[in-house]
Amino acid sequence: MSTAKKEYRRVTVKSLVDMKKNGEKISMLTAYDYSMAKIVDSANVDVILVGDSASNVMAGHETTLPITLDQMIYHATSVIRAVQRALVVVDIPFGSYQSDPKEALRSAIRIMKESGAHAVKLEGGEEIKESVKRILNAGIPVMGHLGLTPQSIYKFGTYTVRAKEEEEAEKLLADAKLLEELGCFSIVLEKIPAELTKEVSESISIPTIGIGGGKHADGQVLVIHDLLGMTHEFNPRFLRRYMNLYEDMGHAISQYVTDVKNRDFPNDQEQY
Ligand code: KIV
């Protein structure tokens, strides 16, 4: 297996499958607005996910359930304006695809048409099979999401690791094979044992993207606010913080307040 890194001027769903074939790991991060998406895209992240985690980190909700389709389209539209290289995937939010496949297709079409996104993501396996089929039949690329699926948090009751028991692990593996068979181009595996991620990744030809799924996934995804340390109360084991922006931004803002109060800002050079 070659680990040579090919240059992708524009990342497509096909590029991701090629990356898996070539043994190149896939990088994915969330973004929800123009300025952040521009930085993420310029840093050569392969996939930008306009995640429904916007409900938590942008809107301050406890879960991903309240965010609406209109709000997801607003975030996606802002991200698309900034992106030149990455593949942009948008979460179809809770309540916009579960009731029937026609509604699922209508929601996916609205996202693609109104935001200009490149693909959609849905949570679940067998239960949403008909919706996935219908969206794929319309020519819209679909990313799956298995394991801890936050839209079902009230069914699980907790955010702990999923599929530790054999029965749930077997269902997850079967769902991953089903999503591949239906034509999905990739699957997010959230918070499952590393060995199960390995088994799934070796059993399917489409790439797996892990979040709390360990090192054997074909790629990794994190929420950008967590990676940058803007969220400081969320500390799962899988999270690596690359900055502590919560503190750094706090210090910078306090300094600004001090400078204004002390009549130190603006100075003579900072005025007309
Ligand atoms: O909404 C989101 O950010 C996600 C990731 C956690 C994969 O679905």
Coordinates of C-alpha atoms and ligand atoms in Angstrom, one line a residue:
M1 CA 0.0 0.0 0.0
S2 CA 1.4 3.4 -1.0
T3 CA 1.4 6.3 1.4
A4 CA 2.4 8.9 -1.2
K5 CA 0.2 11.9 -0.9
K6 CA -1.5 12.9 -4.2
E7 CA -2.4 16.6 -4.7
Y8 CA -6.2 17.2 -5.0
R9 CA -7.1 20.6 -6.4
R10 CA -10.7 20.0 -5.7
V11 CA -11.7 17.1 -3.4
T12 CA -14.6 15.0 -4.7
V13 CA -16.4 11.9 -3.4
K14 CA -14.2 9.9 -5.8
S15 CA -11.0 11.5 -4.3
L16 CA -12.0 10.1 -0.9
V17 CA -12.4 6.6 -2.2
D18 CA -9.1 6.9 -4.0
M19 CA -7.4 8.2 -0.7
K20 CA -8.6 5.0 1.0
K21 CA -7.3 2.9 -1.8
N22 CA -3.9 4.7 -1.7
G23 CA -3.7 4.4 2.1
E24 CA -3.9 8.2 2.5
K25 CA -5.8 9.2 5.7
I26 CA -8.7 11.7 5.2
S27 CA -8.9 14.9 7.3
M28 CA -12.4 16.3 8.0
L29 CA -13.4 19.2 10.3
T30 CA -16.6 21.0 10.9
A31 CA -17.3 24.7 10.0
Y32 CA -20.4 26.7 10.1
D33 CA -19.6 30.2 8.9
Y34 CA -17.6 31.9 6.1
S35 CA -14.5 33.1 8.1
M36 CA -13.9 29.8 9.8
A37 CA -14.5 27.8 6.6
K38 CA -12.0 30.0 4.7
I39 CA -9.3 29.1 7.3
V40 CA -10.2 25.4 7.4
D41 CA -10.2 25.2 3.5
S42 CA -6.9 27.1 3.2
A43 CA -5.3 24.6 5.6
N44 CA -6.1 21.8 3.1
V45 CA -8.7 19.9 5.1
D46 CA -10.2 17.4 2.8
V47 CA -13.8 17.5 3.9
I48 CA -15.7 20.3 5.6
L49 CA -18.8 19.1 7.5
V50 CA -21.5 21.6 8.1
G51 CA -22.6 19.5 11.1
D52 CA -25.8 19.8 13.1
S53 CA -23.4 20.3 16.0
A54 CA -24.0 23.9 15.0
S55 CA -27.0 23.4 17.2
N56 CA -24.6 23.1 20.2
V57 CA -21.6 25.2 19.4
M58 CA -23.2 28.0 17.4
A59 CA -26.7 28.2 19.0
G60 CA -26.0 26.9 22.5
H61 CA -28.5 24.1 22.6
E62 CA -27.9 21.1 24.7
T63 CA -28.5 18.6 21.8
T64 CA -28.5 18.6 18.0
L65 CA -32.2 18.2 17.8
P66 CA -33.5 21.8 17.7
I67 CA -31.6 23.0 14.6
T68 CA -33.9 23.4 11.6
L69 CA -33.4 22.7 7.9
D70 CA -33.5 26.5 7.2
Q71 CA -30.8 27.1 9.8
M72 CA -28.6 24.3 8.3
I73 CA -29.0 25.8 4.8
Y74 CA -28.0 29.2 6.2
H75 CA -24.8 27.8 7.7
A76 CA -24.0 25.7 4.6
T77 CA -24.5 28.7 2.3
S78 CA -22.0 30.8 4.3
V79 CA -19.4 27.9 4.2
I80 CA -19.8 27.3 0.5
R81 CA -19.0 30.9 -0.3
A82 CA -15.5 30.4 1.4
V83 CA -14.5 27.0 0.0
Q84 CA -12.3 26.3 -3.0
R85 CA -10.8 22.9 -2.4
A86 CA -12.7 20.8 0.3
L87 CA -15.7 18.6 -0.3
V88 CA -18.6 20.2 1.7
V89 CA -21.0 17.8 3.4
V90 CA -24.1 19.0 5.2
D91 CA -26.0 17.2 7.9
I92 CA -29.7 16.7 7.2
P93 CA -31.1 17.8 10.6
F94 CA -33.4 15.8 12.9
G95 CA -37.0 15.9 11.8
S96 CA -36.2 16.5 8.1
Y97 CA -35.8 12.9 7.0
Q98 CA -37.0 10.4 9.5
S99 CA -40.8 10.5 8.7
D100 CA -40.6 9.3 5.1
P101 CA -38.3 9.0 2.1
K102 CA -40.0 11.6 0.1
E103 CA -39.5 14.2 2.8
A104 CA -35.8 13.0 3.1
L105 CA -35.3 13.7 -0.6
R106 CA -37.0 17.1 -0.5
S107 CA -34.7 18.1 2.4
A108 CA -31.6 16.8 0.6
I109 CA -32.6 18.7 -2.6
R110 CA -33.2 21.9 -0.6
I111 CA -29.7 21.7 0.9
M112 CA -28.0 21.0 -2.4
K113 CA -30.0 23.6 -4.4
E114 CA -30.1 26.4 -1.9
S115 CA -26.6 26.1 -0.4
G116 CA -24.6 24.7 -3.3
A117 CA -23.2 21.9 -1.0
H118 CA -21.6 18.8 -2.5
A119 CA -23.2 16.0 -0.4
V120 CA -25.4 15.3 2.6
K121 CA -25.0 13.2 5.8
L122 CA -27.8 11.2 7.6
E123 CA -27.6 9.2 10.8
G124 CA -28.6 5.5 10.9
G125 CA -28.6 2.3 8.9
E126 CA -31.3 -0.2 8.0
E127 CA -34.0 2.2 9.5
I128 CA -33.3 4.9 6.9
K129 CA -32.5 2.6 3.9
E130 CA -35.4 3.8 1.8
S131 CA -34.5 7.5 2.3
V132 CA -30.8 6.9 1.5
K133 CA -31.8 5.0 -1.7
R134 CA -34.1 7.8 -2.8
I135 CA -31.5 10.6 -2.2
L136 CA -28.9 8.6 -4.1
N137 CA -31.3 7.9 -7.0
A138 CA -31.6 11.7 -7.3
G139 CA -27.8 11.9 -7.8
I140 CA -27.0 13.3 -4.4
P141 CA -23.9 11.8 -2.7
V142 CA -24.6 10.5 0.8
M143 CA -22.3 10.1 3.8
G144 CA -23.6 7.7 6.5
H145 CA -23.2 8.0 10.3
L146 CA -23.2 5.0 12.6
G147 CA -22.3 4.3 16.3
L148 CA -23.2 7.2 18.6
T149 CA -25.8 9.1 16.5
P150 CA -26.5 12.3 18.5
Q151 CA -30.0 12.8 16.9
S152 CA -31.0 9.6 18.9
I153 CA -29.5 10.8 22.2
Y154 CA -32.8 10.4 24.0
K155 CA -33.1 6.8 22.9
F156 CA -29.5 6.0 24.1
G157 CA -29.9 8.1 27.2
T158 CA -26.1 8.9 27.4
Y159 CA -23.2 9.9 25.3
T160 CA -21.1 6.8 26.3
V161 CA -19.3 4.5 23.8
R162 CA -21.6 2.5 21.6
A163 CA -21.5 -1.0 20.2
K164 CA -19.4 -2.5 23.0
E165 CA -21.8 -5.5 23.1
E166 CA -21.7 -8.1 20.4
E167 CA -25.3 -7.6 19.2
E168 CA -24.9 -3.9 18.6
A169 CA -21.5 -4.4 17.1
E170 CA -22.9 -6.9 14.6
K171 CA -25.8 -4.6 13.7
L172 CA -23.3 -1.8 13.1
L173 CA -21.2 -3.9 10.8
A174 CA -24.3 -5.0 8.9
D175 CA -25.5 -1.4 8.6
A176 CA -22.0 -0.3 7.3
K177 CA -22.1 -3.0 4.6
L178 CA -25.7 -2.0 3.7
L179 CA -24.8 1.7 3.4
E180 CA -21.9 0.7 1.1
E181 CA -24.1 -1.5 -1.0
L182 CA -26.7 1.3 -1.3
G183 CA -24.0 3.5 -2.8
C184 CA -22.9 5.8 0.1
F185 CA -19.4 7.3 -0.5
S186 CA -18.3 7.3 3.2
I187 CA -19.4 6.6 6.7
V188 CA -18.8 8.5 10.0
L189 CA -18.2 6.1 12.9
E190 CA -18.7 7.9 16.2
K191 CA -17.5 6.7 19.6
I192 CA -17.2 3.0 19.1
P193 CA -14.3 0.6 20.1
A194 CA -11.2 0.9 18.0
E195 CA -11.3 -2.8 17.2
L196 CA -14.8 -2.5 15.7
T197 CA -13.7 0.5 13.6
K198 CA -10.8 -1.7 12.3
E199 CA -13.2 -4.5 11.4
V200 CA -15.7 -2.2 9.7
S201 CA -12.9 -0.3 7.8
E202 CA -11.4 -3.6 6.6
S203 CA -14.9 -5.0 5.5
I204 CA -15.9 -2.1 3.2
S205 CA -14.3 -0.4 0.3
I206 CA -15.7 3.1 1.1
P207 CA -13.8 5.2 3.6
T208 CA -14.7 5.4 7.3
I209 CA -14.2 8.6 9.2
G210 CA -13.8 8.3 12.9
I211 CA -14.7 10.6 15.8
G212 CA -13.8 8.7 19.0
G213 CA -13.4 5.6 16.8
G214 CA -9.7 5.1 17.2
K215 CA -6.7 5.0 14.8
H216 CA -8.0 2.4 12.3
A217 CA -10.6 4.6 10.7
D218 CA -9.7 5.8 7.1
G219 CA -10.0 9.4 8.3
Q220 CA -10.7 11.5 11.3
V221 CA -13.2 14.3 12.1
L222 CA -13.4 16.8 15.0
V223 CA -15.7 19.7 15.8
I224 CA -13.5 22.8 15.0
H225 CA -14.5 24.5 18.3
D226 CA -13.2 21.5 20.2
L227 CA -9.9 21.3 18.3
L228 CA -9.2 25.0 18.9
G229 CA -10.1 24.8 22.5
M230 CA -13.0 27.3 22.3
T231 CA -15.2 24.8 24.1
H232 CA -13.6 24.1 27.5
E233 CA -16.2 22.0 29.4
F234 CA -16.3 19.2 26.9
N235 CA -13.4 16.8 27.5
P236 CA -13.9 13.3 26.0
R237 CA -10.9 11.0 25.8
F238 CA -10.8 11.1 22.0
L239 CA -10.4 14.9 21.8
R240 CA -7.0 16.4 21.1
R241 CA -7.0 20.2 21.6
Y242 CA -4.5 22.0 19.4
M243 CA -5.1 25.4 21.0
N244 CA -6.7 26.9 24.1
L245 CA -8.6 29.6 22.4
Y246 CA -11.1 29.9 25.3
E247 CA -8.3 31.3 27.5
D248 CA -6.4 33.1 24.8
M249 CA -9.5 34.9 23.5
G250 CA -10.6 35.7 27.0
H251 CA -7.1 37.3 27.7
A252 CA -7.2 39.3 24.5
I253 CA -10.7 40.6 25.1
S254 CA -9.9 41.5 28.8
Q255 CA -6.8 43.4 27.5
Y256 CA -9.0 45.3 25.1
V257 CA -11.5 46.2 27.8
T258 CA -8.6 47.4 30.0
D259 CA -7.1 49.5 27.1
V260 CA -10.4 51.2 26.4
K261 CA -11.1 51.9 30.1
N262 CA -7.5 53.3 30.5
R263 CA -7.9 55.5 27.3
D264 CA -5.0 53.5 25.9
F265 CA -7.0 52.4 22.8
P266 CA -7.1 54.0 20.3
N267 CA -3.7 55.8 20.4
D268 CA -2.5 58.6 18.1
Q269 CA -1.5 56.2 15.3
E270 CA -4.9 54.4 15.4
Q271 CA -7.0 57.4 14.6
Y272 CA -7.6 59.7 11.5
Ligands
KIV1 O1 -22.5 17.3 13.6 C1 -21.4 17.0 13.7 O2 -20.5 17.7 14.0 C2 -21.1 15.6 13.4 C3 -19.7 15.1 13.7 C4 -19.6 14.9 15.1 C5 -19.3 13.9 12.9 O3 -21.9 14.9 13.0

